[in-house]
Amino acid sequence: MSKPHAIKVIRLTPPGRGAVAALRVEGPGAMAVVQARFQSCGGKPLSEHESDRLVFGHFNGEEVVVRRLEKDAVELHCHGGTAAVEMIEESLASAGCRSVGWREWAFDHCGDRAEADALAAMADARTERTAAILLDQYNGALEREMDAINELIERGKFDAARRRIDALLARAELGRHLVRPWSVVLAGRTNVGKSSTLNALAGYARAIVHHEPGTTRDAVTLATAVDGWPVEFCDTGGLRQGADGVEQAGIELAGERLARADLVVLISDRSLSWTDEDDNLIEKWPDAVVVHNKSDLPTGRGDRPAGVSISALRGEGITSLLEMISRRLVPDPPPPGAAVPLTDEKVEAVQRLTRTIK
Ligand SMILES: Nc1nc2c(ncn2[C@@H]2O[C@H](COP(=O)(O)OP(=O)(O)OP(=O)(O)O)[C@@H](O)[C@H]2O)c(=O)[nH]1
Ligand SMILES: [Mg+2]
């Protein structure tokens, strides 16, 4: 007789509402434990059904579809939501079965750590584009590329190996952001239209916009995707000299956000002349994307640095701004199937390859 606690129960579908939930029961004796609680509609015991056949019936009175998989594994499909799933889990637990989280279960079934990392990351992917890159890594894209580089090194083709190592390292930043969104902070002097730009980027009114300078005192964030890349936009209070109280606290918060930003979008009011204060901001963030807002109004006097012209009010130039942001975040998007190092460990492994080149 097999020990029931060696039987694992794994929830395959995420918690919450859903039409159907799926559970997997596996381990020595799994089929017998399920069979003891399951009545098929046709009355035939589960063990007499061919494997992979879908069998409709009742599990402790709850409607389920059961599928015998390979030896000692059964899949149960029940109504979505929590009630049916919990009842089945409790019933199996009372028979000594052990509930196991899907991550733990999947890790046991993965060939190696890289595969497991990619699988876990896929569950956290926010966009199809990032999920596709993670799926390539799950399917071994990075391992194949590292093997190919090793082979080049063994054959003494060092220049070719170095080029491919550099291409991999150039994708390290992308790899880190596949599950962690890029932080893009909108900054600039007060009243230039930062909140209006965030609203235009979001496509709906989210931040409070007002003609009085100093309207935004808090950091408002917006999680979205730009060209399939997960991005968190952050609107900040205007950077104004001589502000005090709550507004000053907002400026300090903006400073913290700016320090951690992956990209700064520096917004100015095109209808006003370019000032020394604008110059100071550019000097502080030389890599910022420069935006000249209020293009619907007559242009202010004097020279301005190159940048993207937009009218946040009319939604003009927003597509160009989004294209520019996407290019700045991922200048060289990987082609389908390309290798991308996902973790610091993988980046280090790629760097170690460089050291093996004489
Ligand atoms: N004509 C015109 N007005 C704009 C445009 N964008 C914003 N405004 C106006 O400029 C004023 C300030 O806009 P906000 O978006 O609140 O500016 P902000 O930079 O967030 O301001 P603070 O949060 O106070 O620093 C409002 O009256 C907006 O309606 C634009 O493209 N064209
Ligand atoms: Mg604002």
mmCIF file of C-alpha atoms and ligand atoms in Angstrom:
data_model
loop_
_atom_site.group_PDB
_atom_site.id
_atom_site.type_symbol
_atom_site.label_atom_id
_atom_site.label_comp_id
_atom_site.label_asym_id
_atom_site.label_seq_id
_atom_site.Cartn_x
_atom_site.Cartn_y
_atom_site.Cartn_z
ATOM 1 C CA MET A 1 0.000 0.000 0.000
ATOM 2 C CA SER A 2 1.423 3.385 -1.002
ATOM 3 C CA LYS A 3 1.699 6.223 1.518
ATOM 4 C CA PRO A 4 -1.022 8.810 0.757
ATOM 5 C CA HIS A 5 1.186 11.791 1.807
ATOM 6 C CA ALA A 6 3.411 10.943 -1.137
ATOM 7 C CA ILE A 7 0.471 12.011 -3.306
ATOM 8 C CA LYS A 8 0.656 15.661 -4.302
ATOM 9 C CA VAL A 9 -2.246 17.944 -5.204
ATOM 10 C CA ILE A 10 -1.322 20.918 -7.373
ATOM 11 C CA ARG A 11 -3.597 23.802 -8.355
ATOM 12 C CA LEU A 12 -2.830 24.410 -12.018
ATOM 13 C CA THR A 13 -5.070 27.454 -12.440
ATOM 14 C CA PRO A 14 -4.581 30.762 -10.601
ATOM 15 C CA PRO A 15 -6.809 31.627 -7.622
ATOM 16 C CA GLY A 16 -9.851 33.825 -8.147
ATOM 17 C CA ARG A 17 -12.805 33.809 -10.469
ATOM 18 C CA GLY A 18 -12.680 31.685 -13.575
ATOM 19 C CA ALA A 19 -14.971 29.444 -15.578
ATOM 20 C CA VAL A 20 -12.986 26.302 -14.871
ATOM 21 C CA ALA A 21 -10.305 25.411 -12.335
ATOM 22 C CA ALA A 22 -7.850 22.559 -12.785
ATOM 23 C CA LEU A 23 -6.044 20.415 -10.229
ATOM 24 C CA ARG A 24 -3.457 17.727 -10.742
ATOM 25 C CA VAL A 25 -3.180 14.785 -8.369
ATOM 26 C CA GLU A 26 0.010 12.765 -8.730
ATOM 27 C CA GLY A 27 2.029 10.163 -6.904
ATOM 28 C CA PRO A 28 1.730 6.446 -6.129
ATOM 29 C CA GLY A 29 -1.947 5.640 -5.589
ATOM 30 C CA ALA A 30 -3.262 8.984 -6.924
ATOM 31 C CA MET A 31 -5.778 7.284 -9.176
ATOM 32 C CA ALA A 32 -7.184 5.147 -6.340
ATOM 33 C CA VAL A 33 -7.588 8.158 -4.011
ATOM 34 C CA VAL A 34 -9.524 10.100 -6.684
ATOM 35 C CA GLN A 35 -11.521 7.049 -7.711
ATOM 36 C CA ALA A 36 -12.735 6.538 -4.117
ATOM 37 C CA ARG A 37 -14.471 9.957 -4.246
ATOM 38 C CA PHE A 38 -15.550 10.053 -7.886
ATOM 39 C CA GLN A 39 -18.685 8.639 -9.501
ATOM 40 C CA SER A 40 -18.587 8.735 -13.288
ATOM 41 C CA CYS A 41 -21.898 9.408 -15.049
ATOM 42 C CA GLY A 42 -21.709 6.113 -16.875
ATOM 43 C CA GLY A 43 -21.007 4.267 -13.609
ATOM 44 C CA LYS A 44 -17.716 2.791 -14.890
ATOM 45 C CA PRO A 45 -14.794 3.124 -12.411
ATOM 46 C CA LEU A 46 -12.052 5.551 -13.427
ATOM 47 C CA SER A 47 -9.451 2.768 -13.545
ATOM 48 C CA GLU A 48 -11.385 1.097 -16.351
ATOM 49 C CA HIS A 49 -11.302 4.199 -18.567
ATOM 50 C CA GLU A 50 -8.466 4.595 -21.045
ATOM 51 C CA SER A 51 -5.871 7.175 -20.057
ATOM 52 C CA ASP A 52 -6.345 10.671 -21.523
ATOM 53 C CA ARG A 53 -10.098 10.069 -21.924
ATOM 54 C CA LEU A 54 -12.248 12.853 -20.410
ATOM 55 C CA VAL A 55 -14.740 11.389 -17.954
ATOM 56 C CA PHE A 56 -17.639 13.449 -16.634
ATOM 57 C CA GLY A 57 -19.012 12.744 -13.168
ATOM 58 C CA HIS A 58 -19.224 13.915 -9.565
ATOM 59 C CA PHE A 59 -16.548 14.329 -6.902
ATOM 60 C CA ASN A 60 -18.304 14.305 -3.507
ATOM 61 C CA GLY A 61 -21.396 15.579 -5.339
ATOM 62 C CA GLU A 62 -19.555 18.396 -7.223
ATOM 63 C CA GLU A 63 -19.594 18.251 -11.054
ATOM 64 C CA VAL A 64 -16.126 17.501 -12.409
ATOM 65 C CA VAL A 65 -14.379 16.288 -15.526
ATOM 66 C CA VAL A 66 -11.563 13.867 -14.762
ATOM 67 C CA ARG A 67 -8.731 12.792 -17.005
ATOM 68 C CA ARG A 68 -6.390 9.960 -16.182
ATOM 69 C CA LEU A 69 -2.957 10.979 -17.330
ATOM 70 C CA GLU A 70 0.097 8.759 -17.322
ATOM 71 C CA LYS A 71 0.418 6.216 -14.528
ATOM 72 C CA ASP A 72 -0.395 7.662 -11.104
ATOM 73 C CA ALA A 73 -1.499 11.094 -12.277
ATOM 74 C CA VAL A 74 -5.017 12.440 -12.625
ATOM 75 C CA GLU A 75 -6.279 15.853 -13.717
ATOM 76 C CA LEU A 76 -9.505 17.220 -12.240
ATOM 77 C CA HIS A 77 -11.452 20.078 -13.837
ATOM 78 C CA CYS A 78 -14.156 21.649 -11.697
ATOM 79 C CA HIS A 79 -16.154 24.864 -11.500
ATOM 80 C CA GLY A 80 -13.933 27.956 -11.229
ATOM 81 C CA GLY A 81 -13.829 30.106 -8.114
ATOM 82 C CA THR A 82 -12.689 28.880 -4.749
ATOM 83 C CA ALA A 83 -15.511 26.736 -3.287
ATOM 84 C CA ALA A 84 -15.221 23.655 -5.501
ATOM 85 C CA VAL A 85 -11.400 23.738 -5.534
ATOM 86 C CA GLU A 86 -11.203 24.027 -1.743
ATOM 87 C CA MET A 87 -13.692 21.208 -1.215
ATOM 88 C CA ILE A 88 -11.664 18.885 -3.479
ATOM 89 C CA GLU A 89 -8.368 19.906 -1.835
ATOM 90 C CA GLU A 90 -9.808 19.358 1.655
ATOM 91 C CA SER A 91 -11.246 15.991 0.706
ATOM 92 C CA LEU A 92 -7.899 14.857 -0.722
ATOM 93 C CA ALA A 93 -6.029 16.289 2.283
ATOM 94 C CA SER A 94 -8.251 14.227 4.607
ATOM 95 C CA ALA A 95 -6.982 11.193 2.686
ATOM 96 C CA GLY A 96 -3.427 12.311 3.510
ATOM 97 C CA CYS A 97 -2.575 13.990 0.193
ATOM 98 C CA ARG A 98 -0.262 17.005 0.299
ATOM 99 C CA SER A 99 -1.016 20.328 -1.429
ATOM 100 C CA VAL A 100 1.972 21.683 -3.326
ATOM 101 C CA GLY A 101 2.278 25.165 -4.909
ATOM 102 C CA TRP A 102 2.576 25.179 -8.707
ATOM 103 C CA ARG A 103 5.986 26.870 -8.587
ATOM 104 C CA GLU A 104 7.438 24.139 -6.369
ATOM 105 C CA TRP A 105 5.855 21.466 -8.544
ATOM 106 C CA ALA A 106 7.037 23.087 -11.786
ATOM 107 C CA PHE A 107 10.582 23.509 -10.415
ATOM 108 C CA ASP A 108 10.711 19.770 -9.705
ATOM 109 C CA HIS A 109 9.673 19.099 -13.290
ATOM 110 C CA CYS A 110 12.097 21.540 -14.946
ATOM 111 C CA GLY A 111 15.267 20.220 -16.488
ATOM 112 C CA ASP A 112 17.485 22.866 -14.882
ATOM 113 C CA ARG A 113 17.571 26.119 -12.946
ATOM 114 C CA ALA A 114 17.492 28.346 -16.060
ATOM 115 C CA GLU A 115 14.332 26.668 -17.269
ATOM 116 C CA ALA A 116 12.783 27.031 -13.800
ATOM 117 C CA ASP A 117 13.712 30.747 -13.609
ATOM 118 C CA ALA A 118 12.158 31.395 -17.019
ATOM 119 C CA LEU A 119 9.016 29.509 -16.058
ATOM 120 C CA ALA A 120 8.579 31.468 -12.817
ATOM 121 C CA ALA A 121 9.225 34.740 -14.672
ATOM 122 C CA MET A 122 6.627 33.849 -17.322
ATOM 123 C CA ALA A 123 3.927 33.803 -14.648
ATOM 124 C CA ASP A 124 4.849 37.400 -13.773
ATOM 125 C CA ALA A 125 5.129 38.679 -17.367
ATOM 126 C CA ARG A 126 2.816 41.622 -17.987
ATOM 127 C CA THR A 127 2.776 41.708 -21.765
ATOM 128 C CA GLU A 128 2.709 39.237 -24.633
ATOM 129 C CA ARG A 129 5.967 40.622 -25.969
ATOM 130 C CA THR A 130 7.855 39.966 -22.739
ATOM 131 C CA ALA A 131 6.161 36.569 -22.293
ATOM 132 C CA ALA A 132 7.337 35.553 -25.790
ATOM 133 C CA ILE A 133 10.966 36.414 -24.910
ATOM 134 C CA LEU A 134 10.673 34.484 -21.630
ATOM 135 C CA LEU A 135 9.209 31.502 -23.465
ATOM 136 C CA ASP A 136 12.251 31.505 -25.776
ATOM 137 C CA GLN A 137 14.510 31.350 -22.702
ATOM 138 C CA TYR A 138 12.369 28.586 -21.185
ATOM 139 C CA ASN A 139 12.940 26.694 -24.423
ATOM 140 C CA GLY A 140 16.699 27.032 -23.973
ATOM 141 C CA ALA A 141 17.632 30.025 -26.202
ATOM 142 C CA LEU A 142 20.322 31.275 -23.782
ATOM 143 C CA GLU A 143 21.851 27.843 -23.180
ATOM 144 C CA ARG A 144 22.082 27.202 -26.943
ATOM 145 C CA GLU A 145 23.746 30.588 -27.506
ATOM 146 C CA MET A 146 26.249 29.986 -24.686
ATOM 147 C CA ASP A 147 27.082 26.555 -26.121
ATOM 148 C CA ALA A 148 27.610 28.138 -29.563
ATOM 149 C CA ILE A 149 29.918 30.789 -28.038
ATOM 150 C CA ASN A 150 31.889 28.117 -26.159
ATOM 151 C CA GLU A 151 32.345 26.237 -29.398
ATOM 152 C CA LEU A 152 33.646 29.368 -31.143
ATOM 153 C CA ILE A 153 36.124 29.878 -28.298
ATOM 154 C CA GLU A 154 37.304 26.262 -28.524
ATOM 155 C CA ARG A 155 37.866 26.710 -32.262
ATOM 156 C CA GLY A 156 39.878 29.892 -31.597
ATOM 157 C CA LYS A 157 37.312 32.194 -33.263
ATOM 158 C CA PHE A 158 37.685 34.804 -30.538
ATOM 159 C CA ASP A 159 36.411 37.867 -32.427
ATOM 160 C CA ALA A 160 33.160 36.147 -33.379
ATOM 161 C CA ALA A 161 32.771 34.878 -29.786
ATOM 162 C CA ARG A 162 33.379 38.362 -28.377
ATOM 163 C CA ARG A 163 30.771 39.885 -30.715
ATOM 164 C CA ARG A 164 28.156 37.385 -29.579
ATOM 165 C CA ILE A 165 29.058 37.867 -25.902
ATOM 166 C CA ASP A 166 28.701 41.642 -26.319
ATOM 167 C CA ALA A 167 25.311 41.177 -27.985
ATOM 168 C CA LEU A 168 24.171 39.085 -25.013
ATOM 169 C CA LEU A 169 25.448 41.564 -22.436
ATOM 170 C CA ALA A 170 23.702 44.395 -24.292
ATOM 171 C CA ARG A 171 20.440 42.569 -23.576
ATOM 172 C CA ALA A 172 21.077 42.231 -19.815
ATOM 173 C CA GLU A 173 19.085 45.367 -19.011
ATOM 174 C CA LEU A 174 16.162 44.111 -21.083
ATOM 175 C CA GLY A 175 16.337 40.758 -19.272
ATOM 176 C CA ARG A 176 15.985 42.459 -15.900
ATOM 177 C CA HIS A 177 12.923 44.382 -17.051
ATOM 178 C CA LEU A 178 10.956 41.490 -18.472
ATOM 179 C CA VAL A 179 9.130 41.143 -15.160
ATOM 180 C CA ARG A 180 10.002 44.485 -13.540
ATOM 181 C CA PRO A 181 8.579 47.481 -15.418
ATOM 182 C CA TRP A 182 10.807 50.315 -16.573
ATOM 183 C CA SER A 183 10.277 53.449 -14.499
ATOM 184 C CA VAL A 184 9.754 56.510 -16.701
ATOM 185 C CA VAL A 185 9.467 59.759 -14.752
ATOM 186 C CA LEU A 186 7.851 62.901 -16.152
ATOM 187 C CA ALA A 187 9.625 65.933 -14.779
ATOM 188 C CA GLY A 188 9.832 69.644 -15.453
ATOM 189 C CA ARG A 189 8.947 73.026 -14.042
ATOM 190 C CA THR A 190 5.479 73.678 -12.628
ATOM 191 C CA ASN A 191 2.532 74.137 -14.978
ATOM 192 C CA VAL A 192 4.357 72.930 -18.117
ATOM 193 C CA GLY A 193 1.818 70.098 -18.580
ATOM 194 C CA LYS A 194 3.387 67.036 -16.914
ATOM 195 C CA SER A 195 0.061 65.738 -15.569
ATOM 196 C CA SER A 196 -1.666 66.534 -18.876
ATOM 197 C CA THR A 197 1.052 64.537 -20.670
ATOM 198 C CA LEU A 198 0.554 61.577 -18.321
ATOM 199 C CA ASN A 199 -3.175 61.725 -19.049
ATOM 200 C CA ALA A 200 -2.534 61.878 -22.786
ATOM 201 C CA LEU A 201 -0.144 58.897 -22.502
ATOM 202 C CA ALA A 202 -2.718 56.962 -20.501
ATOM 203 C CA GLY A 203 -5.503 57.864 -22.896
ATOM 204 C CA TYR A 204 -7.736 58.885 -20.054
ATOM 205 C CA ALA A 205 -7.858 61.532 -17.324
ATOM 206 C CA ARG A 206 -6.041 60.157 -14.333
ATOM 207 C CA ALA A 207 -3.917 62.904 -12.810
ATOM 208 C CA ILE A 208 -5.462 66.173 -11.611
ATOM 209 C CA VAL A 209 -4.707 69.003 -14.034
ATOM 210 C CA HIS A 210 -5.031 72.643 -13.088
ATOM 211 C CA HIS A 211 -3.931 76.017 -14.391
ATOM 212 C CA GLU A 212 -2.452 76.925 -10.972
ATOM 213 C CA PRO A 213 1.243 76.041 -10.706
ATOM 214 C CA GLY A 214 2.025 73.399 -8.080
ATOM 215 C CA THR A 215 -1.104 71.280 -8.631
ATOM 216 C CA THR A 216 0.639 67.911 -8.388
ATOM 217 C CA ARG A 217 2.201 67.361 -4.987
ATOM 218 C CA ASP A 218 2.149 63.624 -4.901
ATOM 219 C CA ALA A 219 3.807 61.129 -7.239
ATOM 220 C CA VAL A 220 1.065 59.629 -9.428
ATOM 221 C CA THR A 221 2.008 56.438 -11.236
ATOM 222 C CA LEU A 222 0.506 54.681 -14.209
ATOM 223 C CA ALA A 223 1.309 51.077 -15.098
ATOM 224 C CA THR A 224 0.978 50.493 -18.814
ATOM 225 C CA ALA A 225 2.790 49.020 -21.810
ATOM 226 C CA VAL A 226 4.691 50.956 -24.471
ATOM 227 C CA ASP A 227 5.196 48.969 -27.631
ATOM 228 C CA GLY A 228 4.752 45.793 -25.581
ATOM 229 C CA TRP A 229 7.308 46.820 -22.925
ATOM 230 C CA PRO A 230 5.963 47.118 -19.365
ATOM 231 C CA VAL A 231 6.357 50.701 -18.189
ATOM 232 C CA GLU A 232 5.412 52.585 -15.065
ATOM 233 C CA PHE A 233 5.018 56.285 -15.797
ATOM 234 C CA CYS A 234 5.393 58.570 -12.847
ATOM 235 C CA ASP A 235 4.043 62.117 -12.803
ATOM 236 C CA THR A 236 5.796 64.360 -10.322
ATOM 237 C CA GLY A 237 5.139 67.704 -8.749
ATOM 238 C CA GLY A 238 6.711 70.608 -10.621
ATOM 239 C CA LEU A 239 10.335 71.349 -9.836
ATOM 240 C CA ARG A 240 10.102 74.918 -8.601
ATOM 241 C CA GLN A 241 12.622 76.944 -6.753
ATOM 242 C CA GLY A 242 11.342 78.600 -3.577
ATOM 243 C CA ALA A 243 8.481 76.153 -2.947
ATOM 244 C CA ASP A 244 7.642 75.317 0.648
ATOM 245 C CA GLY A 245 5.433 73.053 2.814
ATOM 246 C CA VAL A 246 3.536 70.282 1.056
ATOM 247 C CA GLU A 247 4.826 71.383 -2.331
ATOM 248 C CA GLN A 248 8.433 71.145 -1.152
ATOM 249 C CA ALA A 249 7.724 67.617 0.177
ATOM 250 C CA GLY A 250 6.351 66.757 -3.284
ATOM 251 C CA ILE A 251 9.534 68.067 -4.894
ATOM 252 C CA GLU A 252 11.618 65.892 -2.573
ATOM 253 C CA LEU A 253 9.508 62.850 -3.471
ATOM 254 C CA ALA A 254 9.983 63.727 -7.144
ATOM 255 C CA GLY A 255 13.746 63.799 -6.501
ATOM 256 C CA GLU A 256 13.653 60.252 -5.116
ATOM 257 C CA ARG A 257 11.644 59.008 -8.091
ATOM 258 C CA LEU A 258 14.004 60.742 -10.481
ATOM 259 C CA ALA A 259 17.053 59.187 -8.831
ATOM 260 C CA ARG A 260 15.602 55.697 -9.404
ATOM 261 C CA ALA A 261 14.212 56.387 -12.898
ATOM 262 C CA ASP A 262 15.263 54.294 -15.893
ATOM 263 C CA LEU A 263 14.330 57.210 -18.129
ATOM 264 C CA VAL A 264 13.462 60.844 -17.462
ATOM 265 C CA VAL A 265 11.082 62.739 -19.741
ATOM 266 C CA LEU A 266 11.804 66.414 -19.289
ATOM 267 C CA ILE A 267 8.799 68.507 -20.223
ATOM 268 C CA SER A 268 8.882 72.209 -21.007
ATOM 269 C CA ASP A 269 6.223 74.717 -22.049
ATOM 270 C CA ARG A 270 6.909 75.626 -25.676
ATOM 271 C CA SER A 271 4.729 78.720 -25.467
ATOM 272 C CA LEU A 272 7.169 80.252 -22.974
ATOM 273 C CA SER A 273 10.765 81.313 -23.572
ATOM 274 C CA TRP A 274 13.456 78.794 -22.651
ATOM 275 C CA THR A 275 14.937 79.799 -19.296
ATOM 276 C CA ASP A 276 18.085 79.180 -17.247
ATOM 277 C CA GLU A 277 15.994 76.988 -14.997
ATOM 278 C CA ASP A 278 15.198 74.738 -18.015
ATOM 279 C CA ASP A 279 18.923 74.650 -18.806
ATOM 280 C CA ASN A 280 19.671 73.560 -15.237
ATOM 281 C CA LEU A 281 17.216 70.677 -15.561
ATOM 282 C CA ILE A 282 18.814 69.510 -18.812
ATOM 283 C CA GLU A 283 22.233 69.697 -17.223
ATOM 284 C CA LYS A 284 20.989 67.594 -14.332
ATOM 285 C CA TRP A 285 19.468 64.910 -16.608
ATOM 286 C CA PRO A 286 21.501 65.000 -19.821
ATOM 287 C CA ASP A 287 20.021 61.680 -20.979
ATOM 288 C CA ALA A 288 16.419 62.834 -20.634
ATOM 289 C CA VAL A 289 13.955 62.767 -23.511
ATOM 290 C CA VAL A 290 13.202 66.459 -24.086
ATOM 291 C CA VAL A 291 9.563 67.338 -24.752
ATOM 292 C CA HIS A 292 8.204 70.714 -25.833
ATOM 293 C CA ASN A 293 4.556 70.789 -24.808
ATOM 294 C CA LYS A 294 1.692 73.130 -25.772
ATOM 295 C CA SER A 295 2.509 73.017 -29.488
ATOM 296 C CA ASP A 296 -1.038 74.251 -30.116
ATOM 297 C CA LEU A 297 -0.026 77.683 -28.739
ATOM 298 C CA PRO A 298 2.303 80.241 -30.415
ATOM 299 C CA THR A 299 5.959 79.385 -29.761
ATOM 300 C CA GLY A 300 7.803 81.390 -27.118
ATOM 301 C CA ARG A 301 10.858 83.446 -28.040
ATOM 302 C CA GLY A 302 14.463 82.227 -28.113
ATOM 303 C CA ASP A 303 16.271 78.985 -29.004
ATOM 304 C CA ARG A 304 15.311 75.649 -27.527
ATOM 305 C CA PRO A 305 17.174 72.344 -27.604
ATOM 306 C CA ALA A 306 15.988 69.613 -29.987
ATOM 307 C CA GLY A 307 13.088 67.542 -28.675
ATOM 308 C CA VAL A 308 9.670 66.073 -29.362
ATOM 309 C CA SER A 309 6.910 68.624 -29.856
ATOM 310 C CA ILE A 310 3.544 67.651 -28.405
ATOM 311 C CA SER A 311 0.218 69.087 -27.433
ATOM 312 C CA ALA A 312 -0.926 67.102 -24.425
ATOM 313 C CA LEU A 313 -4.219 68.964 -24.584
ATOM 314 C CA ARG A 314 -4.973 67.862 -28.141
ATOM 315 C CA GLY A 315 -3.148 64.528 -28.004
ATOM 316 C CA GLU A 316 -0.806 65.600 -30.821
ATOM 317 C CA GLY A 317 2.703 64.170 -31.011
ATOM 318 C CA ILE A 318 1.952 61.542 -28.341
ATOM 319 C CA THR A 319 2.582 58.647 -30.765
ATOM 320 C CA SER A 320 6.022 60.094 -31.638
ATOM 321 C CA LEU A 321 6.757 60.488 -27.929
ATOM 322 C CA LEU A 322 5.802 56.860 -27.244
ATOM 323 C CA GLU A 323 7.992 55.688 -30.147
ATOM 324 C CA MET A 324 10.887 57.702 -28.788
ATOM 325 C CA ILE A 325 10.407 56.265 -25.274
ATOM 326 C CA SER A 326 10.304 52.713 -26.661
ATOM 327 C CA ARG A 327 13.519 53.290 -28.671
ATOM 328 C CA ARG A 328 15.271 54.727 -25.644
ATOM 329 C CA LEU A 329 14.248 51.863 -23.361
ATOM 330 C CA VAL A 330 15.023 49.074 -25.836
ATOM 331 C CA PRO A 331 17.184 50.452 -28.658
ATOM 332 C CA ASP A 332 17.737 47.045 -30.217
ATOM 333 C CA PRO A 333 14.788 44.691 -29.605
ATOM 334 C CA PRO A 334 15.818 41.021 -29.825
ATOM 335 C CA PRO A 335 14.533 39.062 -32.818
ATOM 336 C CA PRO A 336 12.228 36.074 -32.112
ATOM 337 C CA GLY A 337 14.132 33.168 -30.553
ATOM 338 C CA ALA A 338 17.083 35.340 -29.440
ATOM 339 C CA ALA A 339 18.945 34.620 -26.215
ATOM 340 C CA VAL A 340 18.458 37.034 -23.299
ATOM 341 C CA PRO A 341 20.125 36.631 -19.861
ATOM 342 C CA LEU A 342 17.325 36.953 -17.282
ATOM 343 C CA THR A 343 19.131 37.064 -13.963
ATOM 344 C CA ASP A 344 22.345 38.530 -12.528
ATOM 345 C CA GLU A 345 23.617 34.958 -12.271
ATOM 346 C CA LYS A 346 23.185 34.486 -16.013
ATOM 347 C CA VAL A 347 24.839 37.827 -16.779
ATOM 348 C CA GLU A 348 27.815 36.722 -14.659
ATOM 349 C CA ALA A 349 27.944 33.398 -16.522
ATOM 350 C CA VAL A 350 28.121 35.312 -19.821
ATOM 351 C CA GLN A 351 30.852 37.583 -18.401
ATOM 352 C CA ARG A 352 32.827 34.494 -17.338
ATOM 353 C CA LEU A 353 32.865 33.409 -20.981
ATOM 354 C CA THR A 354 34.829 36.579 -21.819
ATOM 355 C CA ARG A 355 37.513 35.545 -19.332
ATOM 356 C CA THR A 356 38.032 32.234 -21.101
ATOM 357 C CA ILE A 357 39.094 34.130 -24.263
ATOM 358 C CA LYS A 358 42.864 34.444 -24.394
HETATM 359 N N1 LIG B 1 -2.832 75.002 -24.589
HETATM 360 C C1 LIG B 1 -2.360 73.972 -23.903
HETATM 361 N N2 LIG B 1 -2.492 73.924 -22.568
HETATM 362 C C2 LIG B 1 -1.987 72.858 -21.909
HETATM 363 C C3 LIG B 1 -1.366 71.774 -22.582
HETATM 364 N N3 LIG B 1 -0.957 70.875 -21.663
HETATM 365 C C4 LIG B 1 -1.342 71.371 -20.458
HETATM 366 N N4 LIG B 1 -1.954 72.548 -20.611
HETATM 367 C C5 LIG B 1 -2.520 73.383 -19.556
HETATM 368 O O1 LIG B 1 -1.478 73.822 -18.703
HETATM 369 C C6 LIG B 1 -1.923 73.892 -17.350
HETATM 370 C C7 LIG B 1 -1.041 73.061 -16.469
HETATM 371 O O2 LIG B 1 -1.167 71.682 -16.822
HETATM 372 P P1 LIG B 1 -0.756 70.509 -15.837
HETATM 373 O O3 LIG B 1 -0.834 69.285 -16.629
HETATM 374 O O4 LIG B 1 -1.517 70.593 -14.567
HETATM 375 O O5 LIG B 1 0.751 70.918 -15.565
HETATM 376 P P2 LIG B 1 1.770 70.263 -14.528
HETATM 377 O O6 LIG B 1 3.126 70.385 -15.133
HETATM 378 O O7 LIG B 1 1.332 68.915 -14.142
HETATM 379 O O8 LIG B 1 1.638 71.257 -13.324
HETATM 380 P P3 LIG B 1 2.092 71.055 -11.784
HETATM 381 O O9 LIG B 1 1.584 69.730 -11.321
HETATM 382 O O10 LIG B 1 1.424 72.206 -11.125
HETATM 383 O O11 LIG B 1 3.568 71.173 -11.745
HETATM 384 C C8 LIG B 1 -3.394 73.449 -17.378
HETATM 385 O O12 LIG B 1 -4.225 74.575 -17.448
HETATM 386 C C9 LIG B 1 -3.472 72.630 -18.660
HETATM 387 O O13 LIG B 1 -4.768 72.597 -19.202
HETATM 388 C C10 LIG B 1 -1.253 71.833 -24.013
HETATM 389 O O14 LIG B 1 -0.741 70.949 -24.698
HETATM 390 N N5 LIG B 1 -1.765 72.953 -24.614
HETATM 391 MG MG MG B 2 0.854 68.139 -12.297
#
